[in-house]
Amino acid sequence: MKIESSFQFLPTPGDLSVEDLLRVLGEAGHSNTCARRAVLKALVSAVEPVSPAGLLDAARLHHPALGLVTVYRTLDILARLGLVRRLHTSEGCHSYALSTPSPADADCCGD
C-alpha cells in the first residue's frame, strides 16, 4: 500500500482482499472477529452490489450463527472508512458495494 500524506491508495475494489480490509479496520482500531471476517469474505466475493440480507446469507456459509445486526454494524464501519458505498434503488431498498477513495476525494477533503 502506498501512502502519500494521510491518503491511502488502496487496490481497486475488484482487487481488495479480506486481508486488505482487515488491515484497514485494524489500523482504525476495529477488532478482527470471526463474524466480521465472514461479512468481509461475503462482500469481497460479491460480483455485484448486495443487500444486507444477501450479505447475511452469503456470510452464514462462513459463520452460521451470524446475525443481521453484525452485518449492519460492519457495513456501517466500512462505510465510515470509505471502503463501501451505500447504493439506493428505485424501490427504496439499498445495497452495498466495495469502493476505494479516489485521488479527487483526497484533494477536496484535505485529509
mmCIF file of C-alpha atoms in Angstrom:
data_model
loop_
_atom_site.group_PDB
_atom_site.id
_atom_site.type_symbol
_atom_site.label_atom_id
_atom_site.label_comp_id
_atom_site.label_asym_id
_atom_site.label_seq_id
_atom_site.Cartn_x
_atom_site.Cartn_y
_atom_site.Cartn_z
ATOM 1 C CA MET A 1 0.000 0.000 0.000
ATOM 2 C CA LYS A 2 1.399 3.395 -0.971
ATOM 3 C CA ILE A 3 0.814 6.225 1.494
ATOM 4 C CA GLU A 4 1.127 9.845 0.455
ATOM 5 C CA SER A 5 0.359 12.368 3.148
ATOM 6 C CA SER A 6 -2.556 10.819 5.029
ATOM 7 C CA PHE A 7 -4.320 9.491 1.929
ATOM 8 C CA GLN A 8 -4.048 5.762 1.285
ATOM 9 C CA PHE A 9 -4.130 4.378 -2.238
ATOM 10 C CA LEU A 10 -5.868 1.020 -1.961
ATOM 11 C CA PRO A 11 -6.271 -1.573 -4.685
ATOM 12 C CA THR A 12 -9.304 -1.229 -6.927
ATOM 13 C CA PRO A 13 -12.493 -2.782 -5.486
ATOM 14 C CA GLY A 14 -12.055 -5.963 -7.535
ATOM 15 C CA ASP A 15 -8.543 -6.333 -6.136
ATOM 16 C CA LEU A 16 -9.419 -5.813 -2.466
ATOM 17 C CA SER A 17 -8.933 -8.858 -0.309
ATOM 18 C CA VAL A 18 -10.288 -9.735 3.091
ATOM 19 C CA GLU A 19 -6.760 -9.165 4.411
ATOM 20 C CA ASP A 20 -6.673 -5.643 2.908
ATOM 21 C CA LEU A 21 -9.954 -4.775 4.593
ATOM 22 C CA LEU A 22 -8.914 -6.325 7.904
ATOM 23 C CA ARG A 23 -5.682 -4.344 7.834
ATOM 24 C CA VAL A 24 -7.538 -1.064 7.330
ATOM 25 C CA LEU A 25 -10.053 -1.988 10.037
ATOM 26 C CA GLY A 26 -7.252 -2.861 12.440
ATOM 27 C CA GLU A 27 -5.427 0.398 11.706
ATOM 28 C CA ALA A 28 -8.676 2.210 12.526
ATOM 29 C CA GLY A 29 -8.896 0.384 15.871
ATOM 30 C CA HIS A 30 -11.538 -2.216 15.000
ATOM 31 C CA SER A 31 -11.256 -5.846 16.039
ATOM 32 C CA ASN A 32 -10.774 -8.875 13.812
ATOM 33 C CA THR A 33 -13.603 -11.257 14.713
ATOM 34 C CA CYS A 34 -14.902 -14.419 13.058
ATOM 35 C CA ALA A 35 -18.221 -12.712 12.379
ATOM 36 C CA ARG A 36 -16.579 -9.659 10.810
ATOM 37 C CA ARG A 37 -14.326 -11.848 8.644
ATOM 38 C CA ALA A 38 -17.395 -13.747 7.401
ATOM 39 C CA VAL A 39 -19.065 -10.482 6.336
ATOM 40 C CA LEU A 40 -15.866 -9.338 4.619
ATOM 41 C CA LYS A 41 -15.499 -12.650 2.767
ATOM 42 C CA ALA A 42 -19.073 -12.358 1.503
ATOM 43 C CA LEU A 43 -18.579 -8.730 0.470
ATOM 44 C CA VAL A 44 -15.299 -9.374 -1.352
ATOM 45 C CA SER A 45 -16.772 -12.328 -3.233
ATOM 46 C CA ALA A 46 -19.906 -10.421 -4.316
ATOM 47 C CA VAL A 47 -19.929 -9.804 -8.063
ATOM 48 C CA GLU A 48 -22.489 -7.002 -7.835
ATOM 49 C CA PRO A 49 -23.884 -4.707 -5.154
ATOM 50 C CA VAL A 50 -25.517 -6.766 -2.442
ATOM 51 C CA SER A 51 -28.182 -6.082 0.169
ATOM 52 C CA PRO A 52 -27.500 -6.591 3.878
ATOM 53 C CA ALA A 53 -29.823 -9.628 3.801
ATOM 54 C CA GLY A 54 -27.900 -11.016 0.830
ATOM 55 C CA LEU A 55 -24.634 -10.480 2.668
ATOM 56 C CA LEU A 56 -26.062 -12.265 5.687
ATOM 57 C CA ASP A 57 -26.991 -15.291 3.589
ATOM 58 C CA ALA A 58 -23.560 -15.435 1.961
ATOM 59 C CA ALA A 59 -21.661 -14.778 5.193
ATOM 60 C CA ARG A 60 -23.527 -17.521 7.030
ATOM 61 C CA LEU A 61 -21.677 -20.007 4.813
ATOM 62 C CA HIS A 62 -18.584 -18.992 6.816
ATOM 63 C CA HIS A 63 -20.241 -18.234 10.172
ATOM 64 C CA PRO A 64 -23.660 -19.922 10.603
ATOM 65 C CA ALA A 65 -24.548 -18.047 13.810
ATOM 66 C CA LEU A 66 -24.011 -14.609 12.253
ATOM 67 C CA GLY A 67 -26.780 -12.080 12.897
ATOM 68 C CA LEU A 68 -28.100 -9.271 10.733
ATOM 69 C CA VAL A 69 -27.114 -6.657 13.338
ATOM 70 C CA THR A 70 -23.457 -7.635 12.906
ATOM 71 C CA VAL A 71 -23.780 -7.258 9.142
ATOM 72 C CA TYR A 72 -25.213 -3.734 9.548
ATOM 73 C CA ARG A 73 -22.576 -2.767 12.114
ATOM 74 C CA THR A 74 -19.773 -3.998 9.870
ATOM 75 C CA LEU A 75 -21.227 -2.170 6.856
ATOM 76 C CA ASP A 76 -21.520 0.999 8.934
ATOM 77 C CA ILE A 77 -17.855 0.807 9.945
ATOM 78 C CA LEU A 78 -16.779 0.093 6.362
ATOM 79 C CA ALA A 79 -18.883 2.998 5.073
ATOM 80 C CA ARG A 80 -17.389 5.404 7.628
ATOM 81 C CA LEU A 81 -13.927 4.313 6.484
ATOM 82 C CA GLY A 82 -14.898 4.813 2.821
ATOM 83 C CA LEU A 83 -14.478 1.134 1.970
ATOM 84 C CA VAL A 84 -18.072 0.518 0.896
ATOM 85 C CA ARG A 85 -20.726 2.694 -0.676
ATOM 86 C CA ARG A 86 -24.411 2.512 0.054
ATOM 87 C CA LEU A 87 -26.408 2.407 -3.168
ATOM 88 C CA HIS A 88 -30.098 3.271 -3.293
ATOM 89 C CA THR A 89 -32.527 1.540 -5.626
ATOM 90 C CA SER A 90 -35.704 2.904 -7.147
ATOM 91 C CA GLU A 91 -37.721 0.587 -4.869
ATOM 92 C CA GLY A 92 -36.339 2.370 -1.809
ATOM 93 C CA CYS A 93 -34.076 -0.500 -0.781
ATOM 94 C CA HIS A 94 -30.337 -0.215 -0.623
ATOM 95 C CA SER A 95 -27.318 -2.347 -1.332
ATOM 96 C CA TYR A 96 -23.600 -2.066 -0.745
ATOM 97 C CA ALA A 97 -20.543 -2.327 -2.953
ATOM 98 C CA LEU A 98 -16.838 -2.076 -2.252
ATOM 99 C CA SER A 99 -15.315 1.277 -3.062
ATOM 100 C CA THR A 100 -11.936 2.905 -2.835
ATOM 101 C CA PRO A 101 -11.200 6.560 -2.303
ATOM 102 C CA SER A 102 -10.158 8.372 -5.426
ATOM 103 C CA PRO A 103 -7.336 10.913 -5.574
ATOM 104 C CA ALA A 104 -10.014 13.585 -6.166
ATOM 105 C CA ASP A 105 -11.510 12.726 -2.747
ATOM 106 C CA ALA A 106 -8.135 13.437 -1.164
ATOM 107 C CA ASP A 107 -7.873 16.795 -2.913
ATOM 108 C CA CYS A 108 -11.312 18.030 -1.903
ATOM 109 C CA CYS A 109 -11.252 16.708 1.648
ATOM 110 C CA GLY A 110 -7.742 17.749 2.543
ATOM 111 C CA ASP A 111 -7.021 14.562 4.505
#
